[in-house]
Short mmCIF file of C-alpha atoms in Angstrom, two decimals:
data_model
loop_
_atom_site.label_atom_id
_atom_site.label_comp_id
_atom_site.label_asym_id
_atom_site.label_seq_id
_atom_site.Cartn_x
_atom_site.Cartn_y
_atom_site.Cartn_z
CA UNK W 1 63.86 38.13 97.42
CA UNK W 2 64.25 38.28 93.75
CA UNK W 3 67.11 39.74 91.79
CA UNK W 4 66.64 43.12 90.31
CA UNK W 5 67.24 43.33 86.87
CA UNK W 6 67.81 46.35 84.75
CA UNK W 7 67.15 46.88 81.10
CA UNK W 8 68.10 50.23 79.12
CA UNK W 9 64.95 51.66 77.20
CA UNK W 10 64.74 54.01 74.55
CA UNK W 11 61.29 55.45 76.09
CA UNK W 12 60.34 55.80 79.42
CA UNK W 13 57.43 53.37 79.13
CA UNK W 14 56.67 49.95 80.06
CA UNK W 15 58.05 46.29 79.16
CA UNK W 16 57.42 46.88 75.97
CA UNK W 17 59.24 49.53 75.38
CA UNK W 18 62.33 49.10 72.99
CA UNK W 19 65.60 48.44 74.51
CA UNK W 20 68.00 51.30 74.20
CA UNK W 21 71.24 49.36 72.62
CA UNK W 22 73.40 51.76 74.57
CA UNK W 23 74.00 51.79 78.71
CA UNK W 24 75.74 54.75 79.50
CA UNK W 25 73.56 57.10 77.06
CA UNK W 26 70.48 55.72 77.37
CA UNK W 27 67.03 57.26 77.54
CA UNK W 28 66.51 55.27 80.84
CA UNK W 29 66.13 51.77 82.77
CA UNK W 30 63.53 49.88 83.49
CA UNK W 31 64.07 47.99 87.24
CA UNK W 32 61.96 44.37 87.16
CA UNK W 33 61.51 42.44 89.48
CA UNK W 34 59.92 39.31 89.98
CA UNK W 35 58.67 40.26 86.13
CA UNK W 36 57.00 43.57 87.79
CA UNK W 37 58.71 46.49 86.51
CA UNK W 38 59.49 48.45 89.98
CA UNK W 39 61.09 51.68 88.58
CA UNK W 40 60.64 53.75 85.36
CA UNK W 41 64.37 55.75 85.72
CA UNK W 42 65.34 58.29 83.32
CA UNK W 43 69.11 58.74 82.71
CA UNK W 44 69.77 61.95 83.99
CA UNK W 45 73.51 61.27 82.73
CA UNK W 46 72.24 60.78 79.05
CA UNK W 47 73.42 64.82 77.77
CA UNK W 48 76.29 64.93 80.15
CA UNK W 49 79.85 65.90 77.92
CA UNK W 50 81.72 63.11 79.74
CA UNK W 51 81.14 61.02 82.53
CA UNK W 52 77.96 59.18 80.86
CA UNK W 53 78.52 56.08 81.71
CA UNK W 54 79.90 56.23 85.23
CA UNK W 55 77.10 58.20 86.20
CA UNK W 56 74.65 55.49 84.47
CA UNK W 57 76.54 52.90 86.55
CA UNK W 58 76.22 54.91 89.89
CA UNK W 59 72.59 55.09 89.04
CA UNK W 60 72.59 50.97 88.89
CA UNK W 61 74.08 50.97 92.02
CA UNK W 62 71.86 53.26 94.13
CA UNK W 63 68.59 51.12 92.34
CA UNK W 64 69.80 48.53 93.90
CA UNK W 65 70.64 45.87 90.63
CA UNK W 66 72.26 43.07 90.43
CA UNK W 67 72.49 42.59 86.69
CA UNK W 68 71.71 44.97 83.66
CA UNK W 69 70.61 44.23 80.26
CA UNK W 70 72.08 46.07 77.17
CA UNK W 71 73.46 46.69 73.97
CA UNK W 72 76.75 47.86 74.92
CA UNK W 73 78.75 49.08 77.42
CA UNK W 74 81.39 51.84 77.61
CA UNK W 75 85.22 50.75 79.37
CA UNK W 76 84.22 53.12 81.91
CA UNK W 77 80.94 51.72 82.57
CA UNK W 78 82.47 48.50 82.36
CA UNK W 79 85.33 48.57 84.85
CA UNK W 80 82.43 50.63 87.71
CA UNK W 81 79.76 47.86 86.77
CA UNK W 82 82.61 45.24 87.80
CA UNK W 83 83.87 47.02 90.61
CA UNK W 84 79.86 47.24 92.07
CA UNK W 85 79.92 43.54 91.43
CA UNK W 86 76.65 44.04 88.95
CA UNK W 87 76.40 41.58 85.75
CA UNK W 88 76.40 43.27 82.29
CA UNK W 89 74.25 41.00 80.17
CA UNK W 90 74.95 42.00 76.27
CA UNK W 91 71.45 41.74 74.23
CA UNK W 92 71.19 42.03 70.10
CA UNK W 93 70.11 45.41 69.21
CA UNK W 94 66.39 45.77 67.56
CA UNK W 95 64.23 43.76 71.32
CA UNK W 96 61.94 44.87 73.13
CA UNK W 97 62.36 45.14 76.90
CA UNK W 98 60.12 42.03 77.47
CA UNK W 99 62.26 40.18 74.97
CA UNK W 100 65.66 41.10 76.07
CA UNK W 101 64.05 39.99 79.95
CA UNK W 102 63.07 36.37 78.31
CA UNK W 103 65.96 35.85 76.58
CA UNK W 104 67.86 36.69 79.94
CA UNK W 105 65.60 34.58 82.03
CA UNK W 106 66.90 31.66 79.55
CA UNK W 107 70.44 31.96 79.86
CA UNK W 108 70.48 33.14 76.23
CA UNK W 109 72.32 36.59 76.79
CA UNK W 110 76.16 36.78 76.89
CA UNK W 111 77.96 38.13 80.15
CA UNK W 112 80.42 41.02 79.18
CA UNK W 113 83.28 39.77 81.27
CA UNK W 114 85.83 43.08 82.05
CA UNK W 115 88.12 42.29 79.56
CA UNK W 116 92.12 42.87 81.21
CA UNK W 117 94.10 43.36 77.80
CA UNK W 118 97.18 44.22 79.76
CA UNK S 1 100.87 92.31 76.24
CA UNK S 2 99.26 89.08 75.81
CA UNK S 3 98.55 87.78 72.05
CA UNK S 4 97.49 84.93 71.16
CA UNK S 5 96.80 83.27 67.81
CA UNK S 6 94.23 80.65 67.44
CA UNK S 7 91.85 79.17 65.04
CA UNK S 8 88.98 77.11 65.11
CA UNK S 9 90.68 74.42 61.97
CA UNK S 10 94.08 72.98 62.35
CA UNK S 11 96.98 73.63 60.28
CA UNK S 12 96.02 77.07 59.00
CA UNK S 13 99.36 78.61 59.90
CA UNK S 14 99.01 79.46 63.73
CA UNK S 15 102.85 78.27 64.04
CA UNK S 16 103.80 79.78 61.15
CA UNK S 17 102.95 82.98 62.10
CA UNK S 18 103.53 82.96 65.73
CA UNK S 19 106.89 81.89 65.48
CA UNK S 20 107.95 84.28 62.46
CA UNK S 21 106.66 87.22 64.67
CA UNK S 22 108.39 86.07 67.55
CA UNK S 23 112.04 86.37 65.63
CA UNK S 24 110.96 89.86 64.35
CA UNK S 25 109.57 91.37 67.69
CA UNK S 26 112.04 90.08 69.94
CA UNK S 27 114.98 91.92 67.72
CA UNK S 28 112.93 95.30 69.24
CA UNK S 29 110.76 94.33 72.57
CA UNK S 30 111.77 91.45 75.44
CA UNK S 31 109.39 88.76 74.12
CA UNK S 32 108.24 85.55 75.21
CA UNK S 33 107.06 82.45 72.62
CA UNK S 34 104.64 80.29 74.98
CA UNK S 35 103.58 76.92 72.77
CA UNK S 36 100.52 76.38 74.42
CA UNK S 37 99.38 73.43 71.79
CA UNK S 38 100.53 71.09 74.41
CA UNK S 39 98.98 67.92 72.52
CA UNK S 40 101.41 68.66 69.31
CA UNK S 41 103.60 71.64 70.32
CA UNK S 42 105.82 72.35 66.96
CA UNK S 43 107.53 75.70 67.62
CA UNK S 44 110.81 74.25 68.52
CA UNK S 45 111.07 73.32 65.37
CA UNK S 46 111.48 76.53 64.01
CA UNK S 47 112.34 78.66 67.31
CA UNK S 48 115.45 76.01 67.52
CA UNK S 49 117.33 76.45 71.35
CA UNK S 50 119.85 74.15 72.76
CA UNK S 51 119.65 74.28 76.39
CA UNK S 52 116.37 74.02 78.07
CA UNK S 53 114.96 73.58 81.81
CA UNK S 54 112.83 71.02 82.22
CA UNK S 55 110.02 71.50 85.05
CA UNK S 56 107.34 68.31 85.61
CA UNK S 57 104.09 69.57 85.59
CA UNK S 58 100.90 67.86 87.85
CA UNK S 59 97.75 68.14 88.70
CA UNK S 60 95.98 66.83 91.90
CA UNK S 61 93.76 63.69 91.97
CA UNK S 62 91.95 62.14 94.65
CA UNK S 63 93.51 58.95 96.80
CA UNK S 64 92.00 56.91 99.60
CA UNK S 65 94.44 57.23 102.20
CA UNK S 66 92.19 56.63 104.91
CA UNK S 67 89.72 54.24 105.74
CA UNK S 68 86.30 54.37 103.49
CA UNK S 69 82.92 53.98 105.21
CA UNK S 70 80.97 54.06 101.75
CA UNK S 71 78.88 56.84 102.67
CA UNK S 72 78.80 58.25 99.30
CA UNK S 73 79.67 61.78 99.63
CA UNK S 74 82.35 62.29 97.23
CA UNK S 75 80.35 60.48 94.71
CA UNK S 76 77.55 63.36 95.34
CA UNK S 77 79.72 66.21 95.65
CA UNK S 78 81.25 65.22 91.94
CA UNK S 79 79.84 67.10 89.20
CA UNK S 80 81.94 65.20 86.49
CA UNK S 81 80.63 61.71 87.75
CA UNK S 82 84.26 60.66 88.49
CA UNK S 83 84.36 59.05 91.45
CA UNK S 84 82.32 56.70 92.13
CA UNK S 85 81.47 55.16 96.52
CA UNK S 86 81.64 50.64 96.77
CA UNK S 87 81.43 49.41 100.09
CA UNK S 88 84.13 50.41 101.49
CA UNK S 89 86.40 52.04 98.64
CA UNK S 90 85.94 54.50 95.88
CA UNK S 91 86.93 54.20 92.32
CA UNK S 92 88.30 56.85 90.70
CA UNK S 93 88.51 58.11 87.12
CA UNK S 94 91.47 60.43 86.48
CA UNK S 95 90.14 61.07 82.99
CA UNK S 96 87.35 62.20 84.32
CA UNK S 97 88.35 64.05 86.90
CA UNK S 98 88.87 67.86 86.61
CA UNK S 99 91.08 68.55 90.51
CA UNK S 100 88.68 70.56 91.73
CA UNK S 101 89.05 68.61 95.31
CA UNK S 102 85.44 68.64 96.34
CA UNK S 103 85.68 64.85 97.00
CA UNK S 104 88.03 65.51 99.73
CA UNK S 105 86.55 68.22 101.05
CA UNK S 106 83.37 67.09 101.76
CA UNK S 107 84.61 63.34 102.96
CA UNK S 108 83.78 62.89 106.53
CA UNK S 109 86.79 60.56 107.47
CA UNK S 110 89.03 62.66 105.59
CA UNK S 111 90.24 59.64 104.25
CA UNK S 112 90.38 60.89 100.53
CA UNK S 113 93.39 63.31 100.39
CA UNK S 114 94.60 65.03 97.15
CA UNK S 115 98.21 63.73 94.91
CA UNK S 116 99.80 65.02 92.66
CA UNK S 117 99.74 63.45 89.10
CA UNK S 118 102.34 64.10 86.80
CA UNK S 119 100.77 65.10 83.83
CA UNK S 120 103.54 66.74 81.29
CA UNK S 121 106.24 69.24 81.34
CA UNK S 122 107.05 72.78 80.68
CA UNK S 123 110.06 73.64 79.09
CA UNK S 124 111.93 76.99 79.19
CA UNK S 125 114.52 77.68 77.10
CA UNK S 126 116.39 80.76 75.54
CA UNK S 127 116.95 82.15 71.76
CA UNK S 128 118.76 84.84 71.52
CA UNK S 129 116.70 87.85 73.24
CA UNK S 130 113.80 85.59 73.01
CA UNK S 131 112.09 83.59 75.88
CA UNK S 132 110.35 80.33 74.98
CA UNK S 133 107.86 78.40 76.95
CA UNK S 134 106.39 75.38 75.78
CA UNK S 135 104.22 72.82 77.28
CA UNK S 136 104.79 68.73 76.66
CA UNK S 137 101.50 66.82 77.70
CA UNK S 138 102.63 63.29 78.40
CA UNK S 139 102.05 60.41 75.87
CA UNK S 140 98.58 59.17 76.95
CA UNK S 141 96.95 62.17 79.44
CA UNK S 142 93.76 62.65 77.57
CA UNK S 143 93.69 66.19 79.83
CA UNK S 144 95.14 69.25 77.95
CA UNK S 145 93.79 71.91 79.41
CA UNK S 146 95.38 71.92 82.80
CA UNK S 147 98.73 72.07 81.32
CA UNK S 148 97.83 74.51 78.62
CA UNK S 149 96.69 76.92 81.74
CA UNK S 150 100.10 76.07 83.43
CA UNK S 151 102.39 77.34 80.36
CA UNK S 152 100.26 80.26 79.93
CA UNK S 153 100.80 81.23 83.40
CA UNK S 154 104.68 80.39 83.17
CA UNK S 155 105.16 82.25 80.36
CA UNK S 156 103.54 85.40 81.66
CA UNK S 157 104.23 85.54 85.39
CA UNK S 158 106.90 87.89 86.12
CA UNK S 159 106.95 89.10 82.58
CA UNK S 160 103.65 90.83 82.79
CA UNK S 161 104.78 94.22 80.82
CA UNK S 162 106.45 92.45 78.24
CA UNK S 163 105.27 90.79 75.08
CA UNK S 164 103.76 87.13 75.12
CA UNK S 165 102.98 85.58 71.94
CA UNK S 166 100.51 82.36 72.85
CA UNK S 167 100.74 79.95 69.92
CA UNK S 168 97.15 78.36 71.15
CA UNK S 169 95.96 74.85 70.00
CA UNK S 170 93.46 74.38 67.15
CA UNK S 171 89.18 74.27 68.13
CA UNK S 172 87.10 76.01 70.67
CA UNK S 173 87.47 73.24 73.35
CA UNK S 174 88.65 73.82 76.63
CA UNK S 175 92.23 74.02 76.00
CA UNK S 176 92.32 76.73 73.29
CA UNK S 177 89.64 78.53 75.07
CA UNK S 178 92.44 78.18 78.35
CA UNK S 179 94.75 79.72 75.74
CA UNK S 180 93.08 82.64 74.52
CA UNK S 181 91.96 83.45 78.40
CA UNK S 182 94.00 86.00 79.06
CA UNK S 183 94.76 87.65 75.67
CA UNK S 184 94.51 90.88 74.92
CA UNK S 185 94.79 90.42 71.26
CA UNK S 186 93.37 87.27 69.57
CA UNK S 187 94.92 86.84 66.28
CA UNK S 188 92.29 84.32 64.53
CA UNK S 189 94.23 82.51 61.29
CA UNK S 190 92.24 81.18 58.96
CA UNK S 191 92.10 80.12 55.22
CA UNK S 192 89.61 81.20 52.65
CA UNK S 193 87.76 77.60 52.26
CA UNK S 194 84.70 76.64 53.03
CA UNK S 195 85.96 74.31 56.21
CA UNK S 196 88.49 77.74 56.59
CA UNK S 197 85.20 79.65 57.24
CA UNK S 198 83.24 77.32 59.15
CA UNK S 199 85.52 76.96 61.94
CA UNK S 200 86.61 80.76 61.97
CA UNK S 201 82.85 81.27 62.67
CA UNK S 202 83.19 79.26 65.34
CA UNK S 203 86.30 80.54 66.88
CA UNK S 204 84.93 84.24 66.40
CA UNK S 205 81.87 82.87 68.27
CA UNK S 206 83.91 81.50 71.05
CA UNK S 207 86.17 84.75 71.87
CA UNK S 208 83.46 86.74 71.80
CA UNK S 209 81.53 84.65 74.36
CA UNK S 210 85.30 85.42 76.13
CA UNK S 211 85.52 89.28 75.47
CA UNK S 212 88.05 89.23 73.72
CA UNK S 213 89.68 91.83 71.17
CA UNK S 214 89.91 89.84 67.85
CA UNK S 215 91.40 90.15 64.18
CA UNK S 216 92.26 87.90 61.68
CA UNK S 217 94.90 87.23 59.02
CA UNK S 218 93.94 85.19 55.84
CA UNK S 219 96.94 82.69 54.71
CA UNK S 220 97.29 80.66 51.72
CA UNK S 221 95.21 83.62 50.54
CA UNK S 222 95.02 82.81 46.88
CA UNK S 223 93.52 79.12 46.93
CA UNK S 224 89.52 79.05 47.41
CA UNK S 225 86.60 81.49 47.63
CA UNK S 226 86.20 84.92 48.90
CA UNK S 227 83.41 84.53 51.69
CA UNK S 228 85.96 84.62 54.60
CA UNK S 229 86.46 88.03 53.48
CA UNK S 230 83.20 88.62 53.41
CA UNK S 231 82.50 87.28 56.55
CA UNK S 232 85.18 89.28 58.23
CA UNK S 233 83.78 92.39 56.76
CA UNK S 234 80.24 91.79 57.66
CA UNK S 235 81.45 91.06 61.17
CA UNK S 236 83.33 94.18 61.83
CA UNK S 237 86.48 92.15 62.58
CA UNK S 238 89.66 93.49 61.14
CA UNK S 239 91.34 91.79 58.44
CA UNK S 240 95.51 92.54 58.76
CA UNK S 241 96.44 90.99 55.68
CA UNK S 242 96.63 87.75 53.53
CA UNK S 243 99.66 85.41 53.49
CA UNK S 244 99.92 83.90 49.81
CA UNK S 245 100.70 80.65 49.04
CA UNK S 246 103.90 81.11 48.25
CA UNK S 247 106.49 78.20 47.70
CA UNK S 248 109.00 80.06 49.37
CA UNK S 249 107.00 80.33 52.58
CA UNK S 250 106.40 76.46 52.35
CA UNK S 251 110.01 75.45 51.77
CA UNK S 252 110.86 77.84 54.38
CA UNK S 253 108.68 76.02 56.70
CA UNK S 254 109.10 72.07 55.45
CA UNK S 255 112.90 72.90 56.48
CA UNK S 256 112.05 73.97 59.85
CA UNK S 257 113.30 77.76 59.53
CA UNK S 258 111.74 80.68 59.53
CA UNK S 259 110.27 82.85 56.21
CA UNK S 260 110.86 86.30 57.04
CA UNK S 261 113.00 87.20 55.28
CA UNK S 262 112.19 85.09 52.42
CA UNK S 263 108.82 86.40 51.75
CA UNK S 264 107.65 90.14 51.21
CA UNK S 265 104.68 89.23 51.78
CA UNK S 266 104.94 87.53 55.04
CA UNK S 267 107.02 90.21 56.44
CA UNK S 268 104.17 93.06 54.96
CA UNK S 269 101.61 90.92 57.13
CA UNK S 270 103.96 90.63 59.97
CA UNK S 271 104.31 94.52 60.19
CA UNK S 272 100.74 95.01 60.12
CA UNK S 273 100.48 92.75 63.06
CA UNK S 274 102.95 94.62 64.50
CA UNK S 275 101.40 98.13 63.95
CA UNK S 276 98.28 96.64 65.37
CA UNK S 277 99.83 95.58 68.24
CA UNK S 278 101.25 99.43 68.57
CA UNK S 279 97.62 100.51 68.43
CA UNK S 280 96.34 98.04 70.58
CA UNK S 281 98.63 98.79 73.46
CA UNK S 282 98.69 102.46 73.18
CA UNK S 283 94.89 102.82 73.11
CA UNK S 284 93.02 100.10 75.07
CA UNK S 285 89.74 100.87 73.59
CA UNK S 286 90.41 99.66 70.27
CA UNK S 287 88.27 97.59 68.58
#
């Protein structure tokens, strides 16, 4: 079976939808696989005070993921994502869902490696 | 008697006030100083002791000392998102984390106990007839409030017919409104600015959602406008007098000593504090 792959979206739409360039508060993800999108999930961690991004990445986890697709991610986001084992693929701001995917698909996207600065 | 001064903008003369009142009242009442601004506490500086007690001050966090099935429970039970179920460990934020020990309650293996974390200190020390309590958050906690709760309750337990002065920290986050808890006299300083009057709205707004007794002194009176006065007059809140900004007050306070008896005016707005005080603690219906 296919990897799932998750991309943050500013709407809760479709793969055109733009990608949100944020992971922790984004609007939602979209779950593709197989280029089906599987799951339309809205971020139900998006107006939290703290804790954004470690509920985001719990979220990743209980969809199932093995990689997600955005703009940025938070330390805290960072250090669960790594700890789940799930990839953090870093796209340009200003794509679309469908473009971030493609670009993905051809190796183009950067891996955000946990960075250990001490 | 618990008062505390606050404000919603830094540097408006909380300190400055709190400290100078302590000296006077303590020459007439037992009084306690509690430095509750835990992040930058100052009043040492002015309220200078030699000896003090150290005491280590902790909160508890979550630890897996047990074996983890990954079932996921503690991740649910977490309302703060800061602990998060792998296979067969958790992860666990401390920043995140406010102690509230669901986690451990609700894990099945009991495998998650709670630690203590060391997350500051509170330091008691004596001047004079005066009692001072301050709290010392540790270089790098990013959690306040805890230990700002801690030094209140130090300060007051076992003195609770006495007088407590709470020199609170600056905002309406959690840790000044831990701070202001248990007051029964807010004294709000502010300055007569624009940014002055913004963020006294704000900390008006947030004792009130706290019902608590409030009223205000204006210091560095003569710079800026007049709408804090206005505001304070169209909000029923009592002003007890303006502070001017007066170079004696200043050198007083860039030399780490204290004003009173340097500045008439200070002392005028000191007594008024005072009298309020009086009135606040011989009728308890006050507004």
């Amino acid at each position: 079976m296919a990897e799932r792959i998750a991309i943050t979206v500013s709407e809760l739409t479709d793969l055109s939808a733009p990608m949100d360039p944020r992971f922790g508060r984004a609007a939602g993800f979209l779950v593709v696989q197989d280029g089906e999108v599987l799951t339309v999930s809205k971020n139900s961690a998006v107006l939290a005070s703290h804790g954004a991004g470690t509920g985001a990445a719990s979220l990743m986890q209980e969809l199932g993921v093995g990689k997600v697709i955005s703009g940025a991610f938070g330390p805290k986001a960072s250090s669960a994502l790594t700890e789940m084992g799930i990839t953090m693929l870093l796209a340009p701001a200003g794509l679309t869902a469908a473009e971030a995917l493609e670009r993905a698909g051809r190796g183009e996207l950067q891996v955000q490696a946990l960075r250990v600065i001490r | 008697m618990i008062v505390s001064f606050a404000s919603g903008k830094g540097g408006t003369g909380k300190t400055m006030l709190a400290t100078n009142l302590a000296a006077v009242l303590s020459a007439r009442l037992t009084t306690t100083y509690v430095d509750a601004d835990v992040e930058e506490p100052n009043g040492h500086l002015f309220l200078r002791h030699d000896e003090a007690r150290l005491e280590r001050a902790a909160v508890s966090l979550p630890k897996l000392e047990g074996v983890c099935t990954g079932c996921g429970a503690c991740q649910k039970a977490c309302a703060f998102h800061a602990i998060l179920a792998l296979k067969d460990r958790v992860m666990a934020f401390p920043e995140l984390c406010h102690s509230c020990g669901a986690c451990c309650m609700v894990c099945p293996e009991q495998a998650l106990v709670e630690r203590p974390f060391e997350i500051g200190s509170l330091v008691h020390a004596r001047l004079g007839a005066l009692r001072l309590v301050s709290g010392r958050l540790d270089v790098g906690q990013a959690r306040a409030t805890p230990l700002v709760e801690a030094v209140v309750r130090a300060g007051v337990r076992g003195h609770e017919d006495e007088m407590i002065l709470v020199d609170s920290p600056p905002g309406t986050s959690c840790a000044a409104m831990a701070a202001v808890r248990h007051a029964d006299l807010v004294v709000l300083v502010t300055e007569p600015t624009p940014f002055g009057l913004n963020d006294l709205r704000l900390a008006v707004e947030m004792c009130r959602a706290m019902e608590r007794r409030i009223v205000a002194v204006v210091n560095r009176a003569d710079l800026g406008d007049g709408e804090v006065l206005h505001y304070l007059e169209r909000e029923g809140i009592p002003m007890l007098g303006q502070v001017p900004f007066e170079r004696s007050i200043a050198t007083a306070y860039a030399r780490g000593e204290l004003a009173t008896t340097r500045s008439g005016a200070l002392r005028a707005v000191l007594d008024a504090i005072l009298a309020h005080i009086e009135l606040v603690a011989l009728d308890g219906s006050l507004p």
